[in-house]
């Protein structure tokens, strides 16, 4: 509980006090007018005259004679008009200054800068020493050493194992890549330019990033190509660029365990998750889908066969025959053929219920352009997960869950395949973790798929094996709509870092954050007036450190950050245009836009995103990052004066 005072204590407590103030103000005003008249006399006569007192002003008003302010030795006094003119000018300037000051003050106290400064000073908000100790450069270096165990302590730097989010209380803050992060911000709140672009570019190892638009891809792909291979997986053609490598959900399904995992991913992402309204039909759908994938893999067939079987139960008889053939050879999972045949011969109504999730999962394959990028014809076309992790590649996954061309289930199946393989590789590495870690920048993930069950698990334990998820949502209502209420809560609770941008309007969700911020004890001063005078009384009121209204009002470029069990932090996020490579990012974005219209620009874009050909198009920047603190960054920032 943090205590502060609310309400100003003045010195006016009674009618006598009021009288003293009024009399003092009148005398001061008369003295000022007298002083102005003396100056005018001096300018007009060349010598000072001595007035009798401040009440000479009243004599002048009644007589119009400037001699009341005194005369020089030769009897000179200023003309009447000059004194009146001087009074009007000076009084006008004073009034203009007062009115201007009042207007400026009102604008100032209602400005974003004043609001942020008040938040920083508020009791209950983490101050610079706490920020420094928790997320400062020294703490970040220690955290990076844990995330990157193969690098010696002498060589380790904070950037090698952390995500830089911005500046809080004058301290640059770094979040360990061992933490799981969630970012909540409504549309147009600056999630991309404020956070995601830098998170993608600064990741020391492989990156998987999702989106429904080409923004992040266009701004970061050429720069990421300098670190490792860049791959675009865009089955729906949202970027206007061809998918550079392909991946099939059938790959690896010769193994029953892989087929089961892949089927679970596809069915869950198609809308039959454990928390969906029709959750009871998920298990039967997974059993059917795993058999179809297993049969296709054993026979060397592609997704066309899976699509055909998934859309029509009678057609799946072919899969039964394939499974029986390979079961006789001892290479197919025992009993899967019999189970699939039983489902095919089920009562039509029951069969329809079981097949519902399967047909939904393969619906996107009905479009040839989608089917083509999920059906590699040769080994060279196929996305190599091991190479991607080994070479610190970048995978851009584009898609939406709406429309007949939705490839969401297959995108999620691909994500699961990569993260599962990453876990296997981590188990064989030093201290059982990927080094460098795999960064997941999951922008618009709720708009790509109905639900990704694997994300909750990754948020809970991914950091321990070197997988760092940064999940980005427009609101928690969006998460609940896709994952269900319980799963959404589990996902949110698993995040050790929670960032809230301004502009949100769901009061229930904001109230949850407000409750997390804690309370401050405010001593409220109340005044009462009676005939005998006025009196003051104090009352203690408990108020949230961050009320709902304040969370909603957080300005663009700022965020409220909740880190583990620490007090909330007010963070000024470092926009990408303040980076040293900002002009490279702008050049990349401009080149991408031109490449949609021009064949020559398209060729140059392809060279820019090629690992070997990534030099030459995007020029090294000479822009200095003026927002980056220098060596004494751990000192508290200078406070803006508050009125």
Coordinates of C-alpha atoms in Angstrom, one line a residue:
X1 CA 0.0 0.0 0.0
X2 CA 1.5 3.4 -1.1
X3 CA 0.4 6.6 0.7
X4 CA 0.1 10.0 -0.9
X5 CA -1.9 13.2 -0.4
X6 CA -4.6 14.4 -2.6
X7 CA -5.9 18.0 -2.4
X8 CA -4.0 21.2 -1.8
X9 CA -3.7 22.8 1.6
X10 CA -4.0 26.5 1.3
X11 CA -3.5 29.3 3.8
X12 CA -7.1 30.7 3.6
X13 CA -9.1 29.3 6.4
X14 CA -11.4 32.1 7.5
X15 CA -13.2 35.3 6.5
X16 CA -10.3 37.3 7.9
X17 CA -7.9 35.5 5.7
X18 CA -10.0 36.3 2.7
X19 CA -10.1 40.0 3.7
X20 CA -6.3 40.1 4.1
X21 CA -5.8 38.6 0.6
X22 CA -8.3 41.0 -1.0
X23 CA -6.8 44.1 0.6
X24 CA -3.3 42.9 -0.3
X25 CA -4.3 42.4 -3.9
X26 CA -5.8 45.9 -4.1
X27 CA -2.8 47.6 -2.6
X28 CA -0.5 45.7 -4.9
X29 CA -2.5 46.7 -7.9
X30 CA -2.4 50.4 -6.9
X31 CA 1.3 50.2 -6.2
X32 CA 1.9 48.7 -9.7
X33 CA -0.1 51.6 -11.3
X34 CA 1.8 54.1 -9.3
X35 CA 5.1 52.6 -10.4
X36 CA 4.1 52.7 -14.1
X37 CA 3.2 56.4 -13.7
X38 CA 6.6 57.1 -12.1
X39 CA 8.3 55.5 -15.1
X40 CA 6.2 57.5 -17.6
X41 CA 7.1 60.7 -15.6
X42 CA 10.8 59.8 -15.8
X43 CA 10.6 59.3 -19.6
X44 CA 8.7 62.5 -20.2
X45 CA 10.6 64.8 -17.8
X46 CA 14.1 63.2 -17.7
X47 CA 14.1 63.0 -13.9
X48 CA 12.3 61.0 -11.2
X49 CA 9.4 62.5 -9.2
X50 CA 8.4 61.2 -5.8
X51 CA 4.7 60.4 -5.3
X52 CA 3.0 60.6 -1.9
X53 CA 1.8 57.0 -1.9
X54 CA -0.2 54.3 -3.7
X55 CA -3.5 56.2 -3.2
X56 CA -2.3 58.8 -5.6
X57 CA -3.9 56.6 -8.2
X58 CA -7.3 57.4 -6.9
X59 CA -6.5 61.1 -6.9
X60 CA -5.4 60.9 -10.5
X61 CA -8.6 59.0 -11.5
X62 CA -10.7 61.8 -10.0
X63 CA -8.7 64.8 -11.2
X64 CA -6.8 63.6 -14.3
X65 CA -3.7 65.6 -13.0
X66 CA -0.5 63.6 -13.3
X67 CA 1.1 66.0 -10.8
X68 CA -0.4 63.9 -8.0
X69 CA 2.4 61.4 -8.8
X70 CA 4.9 64.1 -8.0
X71 CA 6.8 66.7 -10.1
X72 CA 10.4 67.3 -10.9
X73 CA 12.4 70.2 -9.5
X74 CA 11.4 72.3 -12.5
X75 CA 7.7 71.4 -12.0
X76 CA 7.4 69.0 -14.9
X77 CA 4.9 66.1 -15.0
X78 CA 3.9 63.7 -17.7
X79 CA 0.9 64.3 -20.0
X80 CA -2.3 62.7 -18.8
X81 CA -2.7 60.7 -22.0
X82 CA 0.7 59.1 -21.7
X83 CA 0.0 57.7 -18.2
X84 CA -3.4 56.4 -19.3
X85 CA -1.9 54.8 -22.5
X86 CA 0.9 53.2 -20.5
X87 CA -1.6 51.8 -18.0
X88 CA -3.8 50.3 -20.8
X89 CA -0.8 48.7 -22.6
X90 CA 0.7 47.2 -19.4
X91 CA -2.6 46.0 -18.1
X92 CA -3.5 44.6 -21.5
X93 CA -0.1 42.7 -21.7
X94 CA -0.6 41.4 -18.1
X95 CA -4.2 40.2 -18.9
X96 CA -2.9 38.5 -22.1
X97 CA -0.1 36.8 -20.2
X98 CA -2.5 35.6 -17.5
X99 CA -5.1 34.4 -20.0
X100 CA -2.4 32.7 -22.1
X101 CA -0.9 31.2 -19.0
X102 CA -4.2 29.8 -17.9
X103 CA -4.8 28.3 -21.4
X104 CA -1.3 26.9 -21.6
X105 CA -1.7 25.4 -18.1
X106 CA -5.0 23.7 -19.1
X107 CA -3.4 22.3 -22.3
X108 CA -0.4 21.2 -20.4
X109 CA -2.2 19.4 -17.6
X110 CA -4.4 17.6 -20.2
X111 CA -1.4 16.7 -22.5
X112 CA 0.0 13.2 -22.9
X113 CA 3.4 14.4 -21.6
X114 CA 1.9 15.6 -18.4
X115 CA -0.1 12.4 -18.0
X116 CA 2.9 10.2 -18.5
X117 CA 5.0 12.2 -16.1
X118 CA 2.3 12.0 -13.5
X119 CA 2.2 8.2 -14.0
X120 CA 5.9 7.9 -13.6
X121 CA 5.9 9.9 -10.3
X122 CA 2.9 8.1 -8.9
X123 CA 3.4 5.9 -5.9
X124 CA 3.1 2.2 -6.8
X125 CA 4.8 2.6 -10.2
X126 CA 8.3 1.1 -10.4
X127 CA 11.0 3.8 -10.0
X128 CA 14.4 3.9 -11.7
X129 CA 16.3 1.8 -9.1
X130 CA 13.7 -1.0 -9.3
X131 CA 13.7 -0.9 -13.1
X132 CA 17.5 -1.0 -13.2
X133 CA 17.7 -3.8 -10.7
X134 CA 15.1 -5.9 -12.5
X135 CA 15.4 -5.2 -16.3
X136 CA 18.4 -2.9 -16.6
X137 CA 21.6 -3.6 -18.6
X138 CA 23.4 -5.4 -15.8
X139 CA 20.5 -7.6 -15.1
X140 CA 20.0 -8.2 -18.8
X141 CA 23.6 -9.4 -19.2
X142 CA 23.1 -11.9 -16.5
X143 CA 19.8 -13.1 -18.0
X144 CA 21.4 -13.3 -21.5
X145 CA 24.1 -15.6 -20.0
X146 CA 21.5 -18.0 -18.9
X147 CA 19.7 -18.0 -22.3
X148 CA 23.0 -18.3 -24.2
X149 CA 25.0 -20.9 -22.2
X150 CA 27.5 -21.6 -24.9
X151 CA 28.8 -18.0 -24.9
X152 CA 31.4 -17.0 -22.3
X153 CA 30.7 -14.4 -19.7
X154 CA 33.3 -12.1 -21.2
X155 CA 31.7 -12.2 -24.6
X156 CA 28.0 -12.0 -23.6
X157 CA 26.1 -8.8 -24.2
X158 CA 22.5 -8.0 -23.2
X159 CA 21.3 -8.1 -26.8
X160 CA 22.4 -11.7 -27.2
X161 CA 19.6 -13.1 -25.2
X162 CA 17.0 -10.4 -24.5
X163 CA 14.3 -8.3 -26.2
X164 CA 14.8 -4.6 -25.8
X165 CA 11.3 -3.0 -25.2
X166 CA 12.1 0.7 -24.6
X167 CA 12.9 3.0 -21.7
X168 CA 11.4 3.3 -18.3
X169 CA 12.4 5.9 -15.8
X170 CA 15.5 6.7 -17.9
X171 CA 16.6 3.0 -17.9
X172 CA 16.7 0.9 -21.1
X173 CA 14.8 -2.2 -20.3
X174 CA 15.6 -5.7 -21.6
X175 CA 13.3 -8.7 -21.2
X176 CA 14.9 -12.1 -21.1
X177 CA 14.2 -14.5 -24.0
X178 CA 13.4 -17.0 -21.3
X179 CA 10.2 -15.1 -20.5
X180 CA 7.0 -15.5 -22.4
X181 CA 5.4 -12.3 -23.5
X182 CA 1.9 -11.1 -24.4
X183 CA 1.2 -7.7 -26.0
X184 CA -2.4 -6.3 -26.0
X185 CA -3.2 -3.4 -28.2
X186 CA -6.2 -2.4 -30.3
X187 CA -6.0 -1.8 -34.0
X188 CA -3.7 1.1 -35.0
X189 CA -2.2 1.3 -31.6
X190 CA 1.3 0.9 -33.0
X191 CA 2.1 -2.7 -32.2
X192 CA 4.2 -3.2 -35.3
X193 CA 6.2 0.0 -35.5
X194 CA 6.6 0.2 -31.7
X195 CA 7.4 -3.4 -30.8
X196 CA 7.3 -6.1 -33.5
X197 CA 9.7 -4.7 -36.1
X198 CA 12.5 -4.4 -33.5
X199 CA 11.7 -7.8 -32.0
X200 CA 12.1 -9.4 -35.4
X201 CA 15.2 -7.6 -36.4
X202 CA 17.0 -7.9 -33.0
X203 CA 16.4 -11.6 -32.5
X204 CA 19.8 -13.3 -32.3
X205 CA 18.6 -16.6 -33.6
X206 CA 15.8 -18.1 -35.8
X207 CA 12.5 -16.3 -36.0
X208 CA 9.0 -17.4 -36.9
X209 CA 6.6 -14.5 -37.4
X210 CA 3.0 -14.6 -38.3
X211 CA 0.7 -11.9 -39.7
X212 CA -2.3 -11.3 -41.9
X213 CA -0.6 -8.4 -43.7
X214 CA 2.7 -7.8 -45.4
X215 CA 3.9 -4.9 -43.2
X216 CA 6.4 -6.7 -41.0
X217 CA 7.6 -8.8 -43.9
X218 CA 8.3 -5.8 -46.1
X219 CA 10.1 -3.9 -43.4
X220 CA 12.3 -6.6 -42.1
X221 CA 13.0 -9.4 -44.6
X222 CA 16.0 -7.8 -46.4
X223 CA 17.7 -7.0 -43.0
X224 CA 17.0 -10.5 -41.6
X225 CA 18.4 -11.9 -44.8
X226 CA 21.8 -10.7 -43.6
X227 CA 21.6 -13.1 -40.7
X228 CA 20.3 -16.2 -42.3
X229 CA 17.9 -17.6 -44.9
X230 CA 14.5 -15.9 -45.3
X231 CA 11.4 -18.0 -46.1
X232 CA 8.0 -16.8 -47.0
X233 CA 5.1 -19.2 -46.5
X234 CA 2.0 -17.5 -47.9
X235 CA -0.5 -20.0 -49.2
X236 CA -3.3 -17.4 -49.7
X237 CA -1.1 -15.0 -51.6
X238 CA -1.7 -12.1 -49.1
X239 CA 1.7 -10.5 -49.9
X240 CA 1.5 -10.7 -53.6
X241 CA 4.8 -12.7 -53.5
X242 CA 5.3 -16.4 -54.3
X243 CA 5.9 -18.8 -51.4
X244 CA 9.7 -19.4 -51.5
X245 CA 9.6 -22.9 -49.9
X246 CA 6.8 -25.4 -49.4
X247 CA 5.8 -27.7 -46.5
X248 CA 3.4 -30.6 -46.5
X249 CA 1.5 -31.7 -43.4
X250 CA 2.0 -35.3 -44.6
X251 CA 5.8 -35.0 -44.1
X252 CA 7.0 -37.3 -41.3
X253 CA 3.6 -38.9 -40.8
X254 CA 5.1 -42.4 -41.5
X255 CA 5.6 -42.3 -37.8
X256 CA 2.3 -42.8 -35.9
X257 CA 3.3 -40.3 -33.2
X258 CA 3.9 -37.6 -35.8
X259 CA 0.7 -38.4 -37.5
X260 CA -1.2 -38.0 -34.2
X261 CA 0.5 -34.7 -33.4
X262 CA -0.2 -33.3 -36.9
X263 CA -3.8 -34.4 -36.8
X264 CA -4.3 -32.8 -33.4
X265 CA -2.9 -29.5 -34.7
X266 CA -5.1 -29.6 -37.9
X267 CA -8.3 -30.4 -36.1
X268 CA -7.8 -28.0 -33.2
X269 CA -6.9 -25.1 -35.6
X270 CA -10.0 -25.9 -37.7
X271 CA -12.3 -25.1 -34.7
X272 CA -12.5 -28.3 -32.7
X273 CA -10.3 -27.4 -29.8
X274 CA -10.7 -28.8 -26.3
X275 CA -12.6 -25.7 -25.3
X276 CA -14.9 -25.3 -28.3
X277 CA -18.7 -25.9 -28.2
X278 CA -18.3 -29.2 -30.1
X279 CA -15.2 -30.4 -28.2
X280 CA -16.6 -33.9 -27.8
X281 CA -16.1 -34.5 -31.5
X282 CA -12.5 -33.5 -31.5
X283 CA -11.1 -36.9 -30.5
X284 CA -13.0 -38.9 -33.2
X285 CA -11.9 -36.3 -35.8
X286 CA -8.2 -36.6 -34.7
X287 CA -8.4 -40.4 -35.0
X288 CA -9.7 -40.1 -38.5
X289 CA -7.3 -37.5 -39.6
X290 CA -4.2 -39.3 -38.2
X291 CA -5.2 -42.4 -40.2
X292 CA -5.5 -40.3 -43.4
X293 CA -2.1 -38.6 -42.9
X294 CA -0.5 -41.9 -42.0
X295 CA -1.8 -43.6 -45.1
X296 CA -0.8 -40.8 -47.4
X297 CA 2.7 -40.7 -46.0
X298 CA 3.2 -44.5 -46.2
X299 CA 2.0 -44.5 -49.8
X300 CA 4.0 -41.4 -50.8
X301 CA 0.9 -39.4 -51.6
X302 CA 0.5 -35.7 -51.2
X303 CA -2.2 -33.5 -49.8
X304 CA -4.5 -34.1 -52.7
X305 CA -5.2 -37.6 -51.4
X306 CA -5.8 -36.2 -47.9
X307 CA -8.2 -33.6 -49.3
X308 CA -10.1 -36.2 -51.3
X309 CA -10.5 -38.6 -48.3
X310 CA -11.3 -35.8 -45.9
X311 CA -14.1 -34.4 -48.0
X312 CA -15.8 -37.8 -48.6
X313 CA -15.9 -40.7 -46.1
X314 CA -16.5 -43.3 -48.9
X315 CA -13.4 -42.1 -50.7
X316 CA -11.4 -42.8 -47.6
X317 CA -11.9 -46.5 -48.2
X318 CA -8.7 -46.2 -50.3
X319 CA -6.8 -45.1 -47.2
X320 CA -8.1 -48.2 -45.3
X321 CA -6.7 -50.4 -48.1
X322 CA -3.3 -48.6 -48.0
X323 CA -3.1 -48.9 -44.2
X324 CA -3.9 -52.6 -44.4
X325 CA -1.2 -53.2 -47.0
X326 CA 1.4 -51.5 -44.9
X327 CA 0.2 -53.0 -41.7
X328 CA 0.8 -56.5 -43.3
X329 CA 4.3 -55.3 -44.0
X330 CA 4.7 -54.3 -40.3
X331 CA 5.2 -50.6 -41.1
X332 CA 1.7 -49.1 -40.4
X333 CA 0.3 -48.6 -36.9
X334 CA -1.7 -51.6 -35.8
X335 CA -5.5 -51.2 -35.7
X336 CA -5.6 -47.9 -37.5
X337 CA -7.1 -49.4 -40.6
X338 CA -9.8 -51.2 -38.7
X339 CA -10.7 -48.0 -36.7
X340 CA -10.9 -45.9 -39.9
X341 CA -13.1 -48.5 -41.6
X342 CA -15.4 -48.6 -38.7
X343 CA -15.8 -44.8 -38.9
X344 CA -16.5 -45.0 -42.6
X345 CA -19.2 -47.6 -42.1
X346 CA -20.8 -45.7 -39.2
X347 CA -24.4 -44.6 -39.2
X348 CA -24.5 -41.6 -41.6
X349 CA -25.5 -39.1 -38.9
X350 CA -22.9 -40.2 -36.5
X351 CA -20.3 -40.4 -39.3
X352 CA -21.2 -36.9 -40.3
X353 CA -20.5 -35.6 -36.8
X354 CA -17.2 -37.4 -36.6
X355 CA -16.2 -36.3 -40.1
X356 CA -17.2 -32.6 -39.5
X357 CA -13.8 -31.6 -38.1
X358 CA -11.9 -33.4 -40.8
X359 CA -13.7 -31.8 -43.7
X360 CA -13.2 -28.3 -42.0
X361 CA -9.5 -29.0 -41.7
X362 CA -9.1 -29.7 -45.4
X363 CA -11.5 -27.1 -46.7
X364 CA -8.7 -24.7 -47.6
X365 CA -7.2 -27.3 -49.9
X366 CA -10.1 -26.9 -52.4
X367 CA -8.2 -23.9 -53.8
X368 CA -5.4 -25.0 -56.1
X369 CA -3.1 -22.1 -55.1
X370 CA -3.3 -23.1 -51.5
X371 CA -2.9 -26.7 -52.3
X372 CA 0.2 -26.1 -54.4
X373 CA 2.2 -24.5 -51.6
X374 CA 1.3 -27.3 -49.2
X375 CA 2.4 -29.9 -51.6
X376 CA 6.2 -29.9 -52.4
X377 CA 7.0 -32.0 -55.4
X378 CA 10.7 -32.4 -54.8
X379 CA 13.0 -32.5 -51.8
X380 CA 14.6 -29.2 -52.8
X381 CA 11.2 -27.4 -52.6
X382 CA 10.5 -28.6 -49.1
X383 CA 11.1 -26.4 -46.0
X384 CA 14.0 -27.9 -44.0
X385 CA 13.3 -27.3 -40.3
X386 CA 16.7 -28.4 -39.1
X387 CA 18.5 -26.0 -41.6
X388 CA 16.2 -23.2 -40.6
X389 CA 17.1 -23.6 -36.9
X390 CA 20.8 -24.2 -37.6
X391 CA 21.2 -21.2 -39.8
X392 CA 19.1 -18.7 -37.8
X393 CA 16.6 -18.3 -40.5
X394 CA 13.5 -16.2 -40.6
X395 CA 10.1 -17.7 -41.5
X396 CA 7.2 -15.4 -42.4
X397 CA 3.9 -17.1 -42.2
X398 CA 0.9 -15.3 -43.8
X399 CA -2.7 -16.3 -43.6
X400 CA -6.2 -15.7 -42.4
X401 CA -8.9 -17.9 -40.9
X402 CA -11.7 -16.4 -42.9
X403 CA -12.8 -17.2 -46.4
X404 CA -12.7 -20.3 -48.5
X405 CA -9.0 -20.1 -49.0
X406 CA -8.2 -20.2 -45.3
X407 CA -5.0 -22.1 -44.7
X408 CA -5.0 -21.5 -41.0
X409 CA -5.0 -25.2 -39.9
X410 CA -2.0 -26.0 -42.1
X411 CA -0.1 -22.9 -40.9
X412 CA -0.6 -24.0 -37.3
X413 CA 0.3 -27.6 -38.1
X414 CA 3.5 -26.2 -39.6
X415 CA 4.2 -24.2 -36.4
X416 CA 3.7 -27.2 -34.3
X417 CA 6.0 -29.3 -36.5
X418 CA 8.7 -26.6 -36.1
X419 CA 8.4 -26.1 -32.4
X420 CA 8.3 -29.9 -31.7
X421 CA 11.4 -30.4 -33.8
X422 CA 13.0 -27.4 -31.9
X423 CA 12.3 -29.2 -28.6
X424 CA 13.9 -32.4 -30.0
X425 CA 17.0 -30.4 -31.1
X426 CA 17.1 -28.6 -27.7
X427 CA 17.2 -31.9 -25.9
X428 CA 20.4 -32.7 -27.6
X429 CA 22.1 -29.3 -27.0
X430 CA 24.1 -28.0 -24.1
X431 CA 21.9 -27.5 -21.0
X432 CA 18.9 -28.8 -23.1
X433 CA 18.1 -25.5 -24.7
X434 CA 18.4 -23.9 -28.2
X435 CA 21.3 -21.5 -28.4
X436 CA 20.5 -19.0 -29.9
X437 CA 16.9 -19.3 -29.0
X438 CA 13.9 -19.5 -31.4
X439 CA 11.9 -16.3 -31.3
X440 CA 8.1 -16.5 -32.1
X441 CA 6.7 -13.1 -33.0
X442 CA 3.0 -14.0 -33.3
X443 CA 1.3 -11.0 -34.8
X444 CA -2.5 -11.4 -35.4
X445 CA -2.3 -15.0 -34.4
X446 CA -5.9 -15.0 -33.4
X447 CA -6.9 -13.8 -36.9
X448 CA -4.9 -16.7 -38.5
X449 CA -6.5 -19.6 -36.7
X450 CA -9.4 -20.4 -34.5
X451 CA -7.1 -21.7 -31.8
X452 CA -3.6 -22.9 -31.4
X453 CA -3.6 -25.2 -28.4
X454 CA 0.2 -25.5 -28.6
X455 CA 0.7 -21.8 -27.8
X456 CA -0.5 -22.2 -24.2
X457 CA 2.1 -24.9 -23.6
X458 CA 4.8 -22.8 -25.2
X459 CA 3.9 -19.8 -23.1
X460 CA 4.3 -22.0 -20.0
X461 CA 7.5 -23.9 -20.7
X462 CA 9.0 -22.7 -24.0
X463 CA 11.5 -20.4 -22.3
X464 CA 13.1 -23.4 -20.6
X465 CA 14.1 -25.0 -23.9
X466 CA 15.0 -21.8 -25.8
X467 CA 11.7 -21.0 -27.4
X468 CA 10.5 -17.4 -26.7
X469 CA 6.9 -16.6 -27.7
X470 CA 5.7 -13.0 -28.1
X471 CA 1.9 -13.3 -28.6
X472 CA 0.1 -10.3 -30.0
X473 CA -3.6 -9.7 -29.7
X474 CA -6.0 -6.9 -30.1
X475 CA -7.8 -7.7 -26.9
X476 CA -8.3 -10.5 -24.5
X477 CA -11.9 -10.8 -25.9
X478 CA -10.3 -11.8 -29.2
X479 CA -8.3 -14.5 -27.4
X480 CA -11.4 -15.8 -25.6
X481 CA -13.3 -15.9 -28.9
X482 CA -10.6 -18.2 -30.4
X483 CA -9.3 -20.2 -27.5
X484 CA -12.3 -20.2 -25.1
X485 CA -12.5 -18.6 -21.7
X486 CA -10.5 -21.1 -19.7
X487 CA -7.7 -21.5 -22.3
X488 CA -7.5 -17.8 -22.8
X489 CA -7.0 -17.3 -19.0
X490 CA -4.4 -20.0 -18.9
X491 CA -2.5 -18.4 -21.8
X492 CA -2.6 -15.0 -20.2
X493 CA -1.6 -16.3 -16.8
X494 CA 1.4 -18.2 -18.3
X495 CA 2.8 -14.9 -19.7
X496 CA 5.5 -13.6 -17.4
X497 CA 5.6 -10.3 -19.3
X498 CA 2.3 -8.5 -20.0
X499 CA 2.3 -5.3 -22.1
X500 CA -0.8 -3.1 -22.5
X501 CA -1.0 -0.4 -25.1
X502 CA -3.5 2.5 -24.9
X503 CA -6.9 2.7 -26.5
X504 CA -8.4 -0.5 -25.2
X505 CA -12.1 -0.3 -24.2
X506 CA -12.9 -3.6 -22.6
X507 CA -13.3 -2.4 -19.0
X508 CA -13.4 -6.0 -17.5
X509 CA -10.0 -6.8 -19.0
X510 CA -8.5 -3.4 -18.0
X511 CA -9.9 -3.9 -14.5
X512 CA -8.0 -7.1 -14.2
X513 CA -4.8 -5.2 -15.1
X514 CA -5.8 -2.5 -12.7
X515 CA -6.2 -5.0 -9.9
X516 CA -2.7 -6.4 -10.7
X517 CA -1.2 -2.9 -10.4
X518 CA -2.1 -2.8 -6.7
X519 CA -3.5 0.1 -4.6
X520 CA -2.2 3.3 -3.2
X521 CA -3.5 4.9 -0.1
X522 CA -4.5 8.5 -0.8
X523 CA -5.0 11.0 2.1
X524 CA -7.8 13.2 0.7
X525 CA -8.2 16.7 2.2
X526 CA -11.7 18.0 2.6
X527 CA -12.7 21.5 3.4
X528 CA -15.9 22.8 4.9
X529 CA -17.0 26.4 5.6
X530 CA -19.3 27.6 8.3
X531 CA -20.3 31.0 9.7
X532 CA -17.6 30.7 12.3
X533 CA -15.0 29.9 9.7
X534 CA -13.7 27.0 7.6
X535 CA -12.0 23.7 8.6
X536 CA -10.1 20.9 7.0
X537 CA -10.4 17.1 7.5
X538 CA -8.4 14.2 6.2
X539 CA -9.8 10.9 5.0
X540 CA -8.0 7.9 3.7
X541 CA -9.1 6.5 0.4
X542 CA -7.7 3.4 -1.4
X543 CA -7.3 4.0 -5.1
X544 CA -5.8 1.7 -7.9
X545 CA -2.2 2.5 -8.9
X546 CA -3.4 2.3 -12.5
X547 CA -7.2 2.9 -12.8
X548 CA -9.1 1.6 -15.8
X549 CA -9.4 5.1 -17.3
X550 CA -5.6 5.6 -17.1
X551 CA -4.8 2.3 -18.8
X552 CA -7.1 3.3 -21.6
X553 CA -5.5 6.7 -22.0
X554 CA -1.9 5.5 -22.3
X555 CA -0.6 7.5 -25.3
X556 CA 0.9 6.2 -28.5
X557 CA 4.5 5.1 -28.1
X558 CA 4.0 4.1 -24.4
X559 CA 2.9 1.0 -22.6
X560 CA 2.2 -0.3 -19.2
X561 CA 4.4 -3.3 -18.6
X562 CA 3.8 -6.0 -15.9
X563 CA 6.8 -8.1 -15.2
X564 CA 6.4 -11.2 -13.0
X565 CA 5.9 -10.0 -9.5
X566 CA 7.4 -6.5 -9.9
X567 CA 5.5 -3.2 -9.7
X568 CA 4.1 -2.0 -13.0
X569 CA 6.4 0.0 -15.3
X570 CA 5.5 2.9 -17.6
X571 CA 7.6 2.3 -20.7
X572 CA 8.4 4.6 -23.6
X573 CA 8.7 2.2 -26.5
X574 CA 11.5 2.7 -29.0
X575 CA 9.8 3.2 -32.4
X576 CA 11.6 1.7 -35.3
X577 CA 12.3 5.1 -36.9
X578 CA 14.6 5.9 -33.9
X579 CA 16.8 2.9 -34.7
X580 CA 20.2 3.2 -36.3
X581 CA 19.0 1.2 -39.3
X582 CA 15.7 3.1 -39.7
X583 CA 16.5 4.2 -43.2
X584 CA 17.3 0.6 -44.2
X585 CA 13.8 -0.4 -42.9
X586 CA 12.2 2.4 -44.9
X587 CA 14.2 1.5 -48.0
X588 CA 13.1 -2.1 -47.7
X589 CA 9.5 -1.1 -47.3
X590 CA 9.7 1.2 -50.4
X591 CA 11.4 -1.5 -52.5
X592 CA 8.7 -4.0 -51.6
X593 CA 5.9 -1.6 -52.6
X594 CA 7.7 -0.9 -55.9
X595 CA 8.3 -4.7 -56.5
X596 CA 4.5 -5.3 -56.7
X597 CA 4.3 -3.0 -59.8
X598 CA 7.7 -3.3 -61.4
X599 CA 9.5 -6.4 -62.7
X600 CA 12.9 -4.8 -62.1
X601 CA 12.1 -3.9 -58.5
X602 CA 10.7 -7.4 -58.0
X603 CA 14.1 -8.8 -59.2
X604 CA 15.9 -6.5 -56.8
X605 CA 13.6 -7.5 -54.0
X606 CA 14.3 -11.2 -54.6
X607 CA 18.0 -10.4 -54.4
X608 CA 17.6 -8.4 -51.2
X609 CA 15.8 -11.3 -49.4
X610 CA 18.2 -13.9 -50.7
X611 CA 20.7 -15.0 -48.1
X612 CA 23.6 -14.8 -50.5
X613 CA 22.3 -11.8 -52.4
X614 CA 21.2 -9.7 -49.4
X615 CA 23.9 -7.0 -49.8
X616 CA 23.7 -4.0 -52.0
X617 CA 20.0 -3.0 -52.1
X618 CA 19.5 -1.9 -48.5
X619 CA 22.2 0.6 -47.7
X620 CA 23.9 0.9 -44.3
X621 CA 22.3 3.7 -42.2
X622 CA 24.2 6.6 -40.7
X623 CA 21.3 7.7 -38.5
X624 CA 22.2 7.9 -34.9
X625 CA 19.7 6.5 -32.4
X626 CA 19.2 9.5 -30.2
X627 CA 16.8 7.7 -27.9
X628 CA 19.5 5.2 -26.8
X629 CA 20.8 6.2 -23.3
X630 CA 24.6 6.5 -22.9
X631 CA 26.8 4.9 -20.3
X632 CA 25.0 6.5 -17.4
X633 CA 21.7 5.2 -18.5
X634 CA 20.9 3.9 -15.1
X635 CA 20.5 7.4 -13.7
X636 CA 16.9 8.6 -13.3
X637 CA 15.6 10.8 -16.1
X638 CA 15.1 14.4 -15.4
X639 CA 11.6 15.2 -14.3
X640 CA 9.3 17.6 -16.2
X641 CA 8.1 20.3 -13.9
X642 CA 4.5 19.7 -12.8
X643 CA 2.1 22.4 -11.7

